[in-house]
mmCIF file with all atom_site columns, C-alpha atoms in Angstrom:
data_model
loop_
_atom_site.group_PDB
_atom_site.id
_atom_site.type_symbol
_atom_site.label_atom_id
_atom_site.label_alt_id
_atom_site.label_comp_id
_atom_site.label_asym_id
_atom_site.label_entity_id
_atom_site.label_seq_id
_atom_site.pdbx_PDB_ins_code
_atom_site.Cartn_x
_atom_site.Cartn_y
_atom_site.Cartn_z
_atom_site.occupancy
_atom_site.B_iso_or_equiv
_atom_site.pdbx_formal_charge
_atom_site.auth_seq_id
_atom_site.auth_comp_id
_atom_site.auth_asym_id
_atom_site.auth_atom_id
_atom_site.pdbx_PDB_model_num
ATOM 1   C CA . MET A 1 1   ? 12.738  4.802   3.053   1.00 43.00 ? 1   MET A CA 1
ATOM 2   C CA . ARG A 1 2   ? 14.371  1.999   4.954   1.00 44.00 ? 2   ARG A CA 1
ATOM 3   C CA . GLY A 1 3   ? 13.583  -0.889  2.595   1.00 51.00 ? 3   GLY A CA 1
ATOM 4   C CA . ARG A 1 4   ? 12.521  -1.514  -1.061  1.00 52.00 ? 4   ARG A CA 1
ATOM 5   C CA . LEU A 1 5   ? 8.853   -1.136  -1.933  1.00 51.00 ? 5   LEU A CA 1
ATOM 6   C CA . ARG A 1 6   ? 6.558   -2.059  -4.793  1.00 48.00 ? 6   ARG A CA 1
ATOM 7   C CA . ALA A 1 7   ? 2.838   -1.377  -5.189  1.00 50.00 ? 7   ALA A CA 1
ATOM 8   C CA . LEU A 1 8   ? 0.305   -2.926  -7.530  1.00 46.00 ? 8   LEU A CA 1
ATOM 9   C CA . ALA A 1 9   ? -3.457  -2.610  -7.927  1.00 40.00 ? 9   ALA A CA 1
ATOM 10  C CA . LEU A 1 10  ? -5.331  -4.856  -10.402 1.00 34.00 ? 10  LEU A CA 1
ATOM 11  C CA . PRO A 1 11  ? -8.929  -4.321  -11.376 1.00 31.00 ? 11  PRO A CA 1
ATOM 12  C CA . ALA A 1 12  ? -10.753 -7.597  -11.690 1.00 27.00 ? 12  ALA A CA 1
ATOM 13  C CA . LEU A 1 13  ? -11.418 -7.174  -15.344 1.00 22.00 ? 13  LEU A CA 1
ATOM 14  C CA . LEU A 1 14  ? -7.670  -6.980  -16.156 1.00 23.00 ? 14  LEU A CA 1
ATOM 15  C CA . VAL A 1 15  ? -6.546  -10.089 -14.360 1.00 25.00 ? 15  VAL A CA 1
ATOM 16  C CA . ALA A 1 16  ? -6.017  -13.159 -16.462 1.00 23.00 ? 16  ALA A CA 1
ATOM 17  C CA . LEU A 1 17  ? -5.916  -16.534 -14.791 1.00 21.00 ? 17  LEU A CA 1
ATOM 18  C CA . ALA A 1 18  ? -2.604  -18.354 -14.866 1.00 24.00 ? 18  ALA A CA 1
ATOM 19  C CA . GLY A 1 19  ? -2.048  -22.104 -14.382 1.00 25.00 ? 19  GLY A CA 1
ATOM 20  C CA . GLN A 1 20  ? -2.409  -23.649 -10.976 1.00 25.00 ? 20  GLN A CA 1
ATOM 21  C CA . ALA A 1 21  ? 0.718   -24.201 -8.875  1.00 30.00 ? 21  ALA A CA 1
ATOM 22  C CA . ALA A 1 22  ? 1.284   -25.915 -5.625  1.00 31.00 ? 22  ALA A CA 1
ATOM 23  C CA . PRO A 1 23  ? 1.029   -23.507 -2.634  1.00 36.00 ? 23  PRO A CA 1
ATOM 24  C CA . ALA A 1 24  ? 4.314   -22.427 -1.100  1.00 38.00 ? 24  ALA A CA 1
ATOM 25  C CA . ALA A 1 25  ? 5.164   -23.623 2.293   1.00 42.00 ? 25  ALA A CA 1
ATOM 26  C CA . ALA A 1 26  ? 4.547   -20.896 4.854   1.00 40.00 ? 26  ALA A CA 1
ATOM 27  C CA . ASP A 1 27  ? 6.601   -22.327 7.722   1.00 50.00 ? 27  ASP A CA 1
ATOM 28  C CA . ALA A 1 28  ? 8.984   -19.310 7.896   1.00 87.00 ? 28  ALA A CA 1
ATOM 29  C CA . VAL A 1 29  ? 6.161   -16.773 7.169   1.00 95.00 ? 29  VAL A CA 1
ATOM 30  C CA . LYS A 1 30  ? 4.395   -14.967 10.000  1.00 97.00 ? 30  LYS A CA 1
ATOM 31  C CA . ASP A 1 31  ? 0.814   -13.696 9.823   1.00 97.00 ? 31  ASP A CA 1
ATOM 32  C CA . LEU A 1 32  ? 0.863   -10.135 11.251  1.00 98.00 ? 32  LEU A CA 1
ATOM 33  C CA . GLY A 1 33  ? -2.566  -9.155  10.007  1.00 97.00 ? 33  GLY A CA 1
ATOM 34  C CA . PRO A 1 34  ? -4.362  -9.441  13.446  1.00 98.00 ? 34  PRO A CA 1
ATOM 35  C CA . ALA A 1 35  ? -1.462  -7.701  15.296  1.00 97.00 ? 35  ALA A CA 1
ATOM 36  C CA . ALA A 1 36  ? -1.353  -4.840  12.729  1.00 98.00 ? 36  ALA A CA 1
ATOM 37  C CA . GLN A 1 37  ? -5.110  -4.506  12.146  1.00 98.00 ? 37  GLN A CA 1
ATOM 38  C CA . ALA A 1 38  ? -5.671  -1.609  14.572  1.00 98.00 ? 38  ALA A CA 1
ATOM 39  C CA . ALA A 1 39  ? -2.727  0.311   13.171  1.00 98.00 ? 39  ALA A CA 1
ATOM 40  C CA . ILE A 1 40  ? -3.891  -0.249  9.526   1.00 98.00 ? 40  ILE A CA 1
ATOM 41  C CA . ASN A 1 41  ? -7.459  0.808   10.483  1.00 98.00 ? 41  ASN A CA 1
ATOM 42  C CA . GLY A 1 42  ? -6.114  3.809   12.287  1.00 98.00 ? 42  GLY A CA 1
ATOM 43  C CA . LEU A 1 43  ? -4.331  4.977   9.143   1.00 98.00 ? 43  LEU A CA 1
ATOM 44  C CA . ARG A 1 44  ? -7.545  4.419   7.116   1.00 98.00 ? 44  ARG A CA 1
ATOM 45  C CA . ALA A 1 45  ? -9.709  6.211   9.751   1.00 98.00 ? 45  ALA A CA 1
ATOM 46  C CA . ALA A 1 46  ? -7.433  9.271   9.599   1.00 97.00 ? 46  ALA A CA 1
ATOM 47  C CA . SER A 1 47  ? -8.172  9.482   5.861   1.00 97.00 ? 47  SER A CA 1
ATOM 48  C CA . GLY A 1 48  ? -11.986 8.866   6.304   1.00 98.00 ? 48  GLY A CA 1
ATOM 49  C CA . ARG A 1 49  ? -11.833 5.239   5.124   1.00 98.00 ? 49  ARG A CA 1
ATOM 50  C CA . ALA A 1 50  ? -13.745 2.296   6.446   1.00 98.00 ? 50  ALA A CA 1
ATOM 51  C CA . PRO A 1 51  ? -11.939 -0.275  8.627   1.00 98.00 ? 51  PRO A CA 1
ATOM 52  C CA . LEU A 1 52  ? -10.715 -3.580  7.156   1.00 98.00 ? 52  LEU A CA 1
ATOM 53  C CA . THR A 1 53  ? -11.087 -7.045  8.494   1.00 98.00 ? 53  THR A CA 1
ATOM 54  C CA . VAL A 1 54  ? -8.349  -9.699  8.249   1.00 98.00 ? 54  VAL A CA 1
ATOM 55  C CA . SER A 1 55  ? -9.037  -12.334 5.572   1.00 98.00 ? 55  SER A CA 1
ATOM 56  C CA . GLY A 1 56  ? -7.802  -15.879 5.890   1.00 97.00 ? 56  GLY A CA 1
ATOM 57  C CA . ALA A 1 57  ? -7.843  -16.391 2.080   1.00 97.00 ? 57  ALA A CA 1
ATOM 58  C CA . LEU A 1 58  ? -5.850  -13.182 1.491   1.00 98.00 ? 58  LEU A CA 1
ATOM 59  C CA . THR A 1 59  ? -3.425  -14.149 4.252   1.00 98.00 ? 59  THR A CA 1
ATOM 60  C CA . ARG A 1 60  ? -2.814  -17.517 2.646   1.00 97.00 ? 60  ARG A CA 1
ATOM 61  C CA . ALA A 1 61  ? -2.217  -15.908 -0.774  1.00 97.00 ? 61  ALA A CA 1
ATOM 62  C CA . ALA A 1 62  ? 0.173   -13.331 0.797   1.00 97.00 ? 62  ALA A CA 1
ATOM 63  C CA . ALA A 1 63  ? 1.993   -16.077 2.726   1.00 97.00 ? 63  ALA A CA 1
ATOM 64  C CA . ASP A 1 64  ? 2.495   -18.146 -0.449  1.00 95.00 ? 64  ASP A CA 1
ATOM 65  C CA . HIS A 1 65  ? 3.983   -15.148 -2.303  1.00 96.00 ? 65  HIS A CA 1
ATOM 66  C CA . ALA A 1 66  ? 6.227   -14.085 0.640   1.00 96.00 ? 66  ALA A CA 1
ATOM 67  C CA . GLY A 1 67  ? 7.544   -17.667 0.879   1.00 94.00 ? 67  GLY A CA 1
ATOM 68  C CA . ASP A 1 68  ? 8.103   -17.849 -2.841  1.00 93.00 ? 68  ASP A CA 1
ATOM 69  C CA . MET A 1 69  ? 9.995   -14.552 -2.952  1.00 94.00 ? 69  MET A CA 1
ATOM 70  C CA . ALA A 1 70  ? 12.127  -15.543 0.087   1.00 92.00 ? 70  ALA A CA 1
ATOM 71  C CA . ARG A 1 71  ? 12.974  -18.947 -1.323  1.00 91.00 ? 71  ARG A CA 1
ATOM 72  C CA . SER A 1 72  ? 13.779  -17.720 -4.825  1.00 91.00 ? 72  SER A CA 1
ATOM 73  C CA . GLY A 1 73  ? 15.440  -14.473 -3.905  1.00 91.00 ? 73  GLY A CA 1
ATOM 74  C CA . ARG A 1 74  ? 13.096  -12.598 -6.207  1.00 92.00 ? 74  ARG A CA 1
ATOM 75  C CA . PHE A 1 75  ? 11.308  -9.407  -5.328  1.00 93.00 ? 75  PHE A CA 1
ATOM 76  C CA . SER A 1 76  ? 8.409   -8.972  -7.627  1.00 91.00 ? 76  SER A CA 1
ATOM 77  C CA . HIS A 1 77  ? 4.622   -8.857  -7.872  1.00 95.00 ? 77  HIS A CA 1
ATOM 78  C CA . THR A 1 78  ? 4.995   -11.678 -10.368 1.00 91.00 ? 78  THR A CA 1
ATOM 79  C CA . GLY A 1 79  ? 5.376   -15.168 -8.837  1.00 90.00 ? 79  GLY A CA 1
ATOM 80  C CA . ARG A 1 80  ? 8.027   -17.582 -10.205 1.00 91.00 ? 80  ARG A CA 1
ATOM 81  C CA . ASP A 1 81  ? 5.172   -19.300 -11.990 1.00 92.00 ? 81  ASP A CA 1
ATOM 82  C CA . GLY A 1 82  ? 4.078   -16.111 -13.682 1.00 93.00 ? 82  GLY A CA 1
ATOM 83  C CA . SER A 1 83  ? 1.195   -15.607 -11.303 1.00 94.00 ? 83  SER A CA 1
ATOM 84  C CA . THR A 1 84  ? -0.298  -12.234 -10.409 1.00 96.00 ? 84  THR A CA 1
ATOM 85  C CA . VAL A 1 85  ? -1.796  -11.200 -7.104  1.00 97.00 ? 85  VAL A CA 1
ATOM 86  C CA . GLY A 1 86  ? -5.228  -12.016 -8.718  1.00 96.00 ? 86  GLY A CA 1
ATOM 87  C CA . ASP A 1 87  ? -4.137  -15.448 -9.615  1.00 96.00 ? 87  ASP A CA 1
ATOM 88  C CA . ARG A 1 88  ? -2.838  -16.092 -6.121  1.00 96.00 ? 88  ARG A CA 1
ATOM 89  C CA . VAL A 1 89  ? -6.004  -14.981 -4.311  1.00 97.00 ? 89  VAL A CA 1
ATOM 90  C CA . ARG A 1 90  ? -8.216  -16.934 -6.641  1.00 96.00 ? 90  ARG A CA 1
ATOM 91  C CA . ARG A 1 91  ? -6.230  -20.058 -5.780  1.00 96.00 ? 91  ARG A CA 1
ATOM 92  C CA . HIS A 1 92  ? -7.510  -19.616 -2.313  1.00 96.00 ? 92  HIS A CA 1
ATOM 93  C CA . GLY A 1 93  ? -11.074 -19.196 -3.259  1.00 96.00 ? 93  GLY A CA 1
ATOM 94  C CA . TYR A 1 94  ? -11.203 -15.440 -3.232  1.00 97.00 ? 94  TYR A CA 1
ATOM 95  C CA . GLY A 1 95  ? -13.461 -14.209 -6.038  1.00 94.00 ? 95  GLY A CA 1
ATOM 96  C CA . PHE A 1 96  ? -12.610 -10.495 -5.915  1.00 95.00 ? 96  PHE A CA 1
ATOM 97  C CA . CYS A 1 97  ? -13.884 -7.422  -7.575  1.00 95.00 ? 97  CYS A CA 1
ATOM 98  C CA . PHE A 1 98  ? -10.934 -5.488  -6.175  1.00 97.00 ? 98  PHE A CA 1
ATOM 99  C CA . VAL A 1 99  ? -7.496  -6.616  -5.261  1.00 98.00 ? 99  VAL A CA 1
ATOM 100 C CA . ALA A 1 100 ? -4.198  -4.777  -4.543  1.00 97.00 ? 100 ALA A CA 1
ATOM 101 C CA . GLU A 1 101 ? -0.824  -5.809  -3.310  1.00 97.00 ? 101 GLU A CA 1
ATOM 102 C CA . ASN A 1 102 ? 2.043   -4.036  -1.555  1.00 98.00 ? 102 ASN A CA 1
ATOM 103 C CA . ILE A 1 103 ? 5.413   -5.665  -1.170  1.00 97.00 ? 103 ILE A CA 1
ATOM 104 C CA . ALA A 1 104 ? 8.480   -4.476  0.743   1.00 97.00 ? 104 ALA A CA 1
ATOM 105 C CA . ARG A 1 105 ? 11.841  -5.815  1.829   1.00 96.00 ? 105 ARG A CA 1
ATOM 106 C CA . GLY A 1 106 ? 14.057  -4.994  4.724   1.00 95.00 ? 106 GLY A CA 1
ATOM 107 C CA . GLN A 1 107 ? 11.870  -3.352  7.256   1.00 96.00 ? 107 GLN A CA 1
ATOM 108 C CA . VAL A 1 108 ? 12.091  -4.885  10.761  1.00 95.00 ? 108 VAL A CA 1
ATOM 109 C CA . THR A 1 109 ? 8.704   -4.128  12.289  1.00 96.00 ? 109 THR A CA 1
ATOM 110 C CA . PRO A 1 110 ? 5.124   -3.844  11.073  1.00 97.00 ? 110 PRO A CA 1
ATOM 111 C CA . GLY A 1 111 ? 5.175   -0.177  12.059  1.00 97.00 ? 111 GLY A CA 1
ATOM 112 C CA . ALA A 1 112 ? 8.250   0.460   9.881   1.00 97.00 ? 112 ALA A CA 1
ATOM 113 C CA . VAL A 1 113 ? 6.750   -1.149  6.799   1.00 98.00 ? 113 VAL A CA 1
ATOM 114 C CA . LEU A 1 114 ? 3.418   0.687   7.252   1.00 98.00 ? 114 LEU A CA 1
ATOM 115 C CA . ASP A 1 115 ? 5.284   3.999   7.630   1.00 97.00 ? 115 ASP A CA 1
ATOM 116 C CA . ASP A 1 116 ? 7.274   3.338   4.447   1.00 98.00 ? 116 ASP A CA 1
ATOM 117 C CA . TRP A 1 117 ? 4.121   2.376   2.514   1.00 98.00 ? 117 TRP A CA 1
ATOM 118 C CA . MET A 1 118 ? 2.299   5.491   3.710   1.00 98.00 ? 118 MET A CA 1
ATOM 119 C CA . ALA A 1 119 ? 5.255   7.568   2.565   1.00 98.00 ? 119 ALA A CA 1
ATOM 120 C CA . SER A 1 120 ? 4.997   6.095   -0.977  1.00 97.00 ? 120 SER A CA 1
ATOM 121 C CA . PRO A 1 121 ? 2.163   7.343   -3.204  1.00 97.00 ? 121 PRO A CA 1
ATOM 122 C CA . GLY A 1 122 ? 1.283   4.008   -4.860  1.00 97.00 ? 122 GLY A CA 1
ATOM 123 C CA . HIS A 1 123 ? 1.378   2.023   -1.622  1.00 97.00 ? 123 HIS A CA 1
ATOM 124 C CA . ARG A 1 124 ? -0.568  4.698   0.228   1.00 98.00 ? 124 ARG A CA 1
ATOM 125 C CA . ARG A 1 125 ? -3.186  4.665   -2.532  1.00 98.00 ? 125 ARG A CA 1
ATOM 126 C CA . ASN A 1 126 ? -3.564  0.822   -2.126  1.00 98.00 ? 126 ASN A CA 1
ATOM 127 C CA . LEU A 1 127 ? -3.686  0.946   1.643   1.00 98.00 ? 127 LEU A CA 1
ATOM 128 C CA . LEU A 1 128 ? -6.338  3.701   1.697   1.00 98.00 ? 128 LEU A CA 1
ATOM 129 C CA . ASP A 1 129 ? -8.350  2.501   -1.329  1.00 98.00 ? 129 ASP A CA 1
ATOM 130 C CA . PRO A 1 130 ? -12.068 2.851   -0.465  1.00 98.00 ? 130 PRO A CA 1
ATOM 131 C CA . ARG A 1 131 ? -12.926 -0.325  -2.433  1.00 98.00 ? 131 ARG A CA 1
ATOM 132 C CA . ALA A 1 132 ? -10.844 -2.542  0.028   1.00 98.00 ? 132 ALA A CA 1
ATOM 133 C CA . ALA A 1 133 ? -12.882 -4.398  2.667   1.00 98.00 ? 133 ALA A CA 1
ATOM 134 C CA . GLU A 1 134 ? -10.298 -7.005  3.780   1.00 98.00 ? 134 GLU A CA 1
ATOM 135 C CA . VAL A 1 135 ? -6.536  -7.191  4.322   1.00 98.00 ? 135 VAL A CA 1
ATOM 136 C CA . ALA A 1 136 ? -3.629  -9.517  4.976   1.00 98.00 ? 136 ALA A CA 1
ATOM 137 C CA . LEU A 1 137 ? -0.178  -8.693  6.206   1.00 98.00 ? 137 LEU A CA 1
ATOM 138 C CA . VAL A 1 138 ? 2.600   -11.240 6.379   1.00 98.00 ? 138 VAL A CA 1
ATOM 139 C CA . ARG A 1 139 ? 6.428   -11.183 6.929   1.00 97.00 ? 139 ARG A CA 1
ATOM 140 C CA . GLY A 1 140 ? 8.565   -13.723 5.374   1.00 96.00 ? 140 GLY A CA 1
ATOM 141 C CA . PRO A 1 141 ? 12.320  -14.325 5.788   1.00 93.00 ? 141 PRO A CA 1
ATOM 142 C CA . GLY A 1 142 ? 14.618  -11.547 4.605   1.00 90.00 ? 142 GLY A CA 1
ATOM 143 C CA . PRO A 1 143 ? 12.443  -9.877  5.857   1.00 94.00 ? 143 PRO A CA 1
ATOM 144 C CA . VAL A 1 144 ? 10.066  -9.732  2.908   1.00 96.00 ? 144 VAL A CA 1
ATOM 145 C CA . TRP A 1 145 ? 6.598   -8.212  3.507   1.00 97.00 ? 145 TRP A CA 1
ATOM 146 C CA . VAL A 1 146 ? 3.371   -8.802  1.509   1.00 98.00 ? 146 VAL A CA 1
ATOM 147 C CA . MET A 1 147 ? 0.131   -6.904  2.090   1.00 98.00 ? 147 MET A CA 1
ATOM 148 C CA . VAL A 1 148 ? -2.899  -7.893  0.046   1.00 98.00 ? 148 VAL A CA 1
ATOM 149 C CA . LEU A 1 149 ? -6.094  -5.880  0.167   1.00 98.00 ? 149 LEU A CA 1
ATOM 150 C CA . GLY A 1 150 ? -9.309  -6.925  -1.470  1.00 98.00 ? 150 GLY A CA 1
ATOM 151 C CA . ARG A 1 151 ? -13.082 -7.049  -1.682  1.00 98.00 ? 151 ARG A CA 1
ATOM 152 C CA . ASP A 1 152 ? -14.563 -10.479 -2.231  1.00 95.00 ? 152 ASP A CA 1
ATOM 153 C CA . GLY A 1 153 ? -17.597 -11.140 -4.393  1.00 87.00 ? 153 GLY A CA 1
ATOM 154 C CA . CYS A 1 154 ? -19.268 -7.835  -5.305  1.00 81.00 ? 154 CYS A CA 1
#
């Protein structure tokens, strides 16, 4: 694989809320969800999975985390403030029953990061999870990539 990868899936019952933190500035973070949506849904369709829609709340949470990792030099599912993906999406009003996060570093294009995630069992499992209904994909400086998949409400 061309870059570093990490995958995380958190059932709603296992996520504890952390303290609130100010959102990270997203000025150097690019939202690639709409541009990559067809490719993501093509991968899901090939495995018999339903298509995903792009979520603004998930995109804001992913952008916050990508910006935080880029500024701090960290590469982790845990934010500098100790937050989990569940904490970050809740900060943006996303009351999930399913949430998962893929992160990567070093890939140059959305296609390259999707290829790497599909070649990694944990990332592939998140990307193809049948519980997912919505998605976000952002690229931060470095480049650092964050994909968040979720289902709101339930």
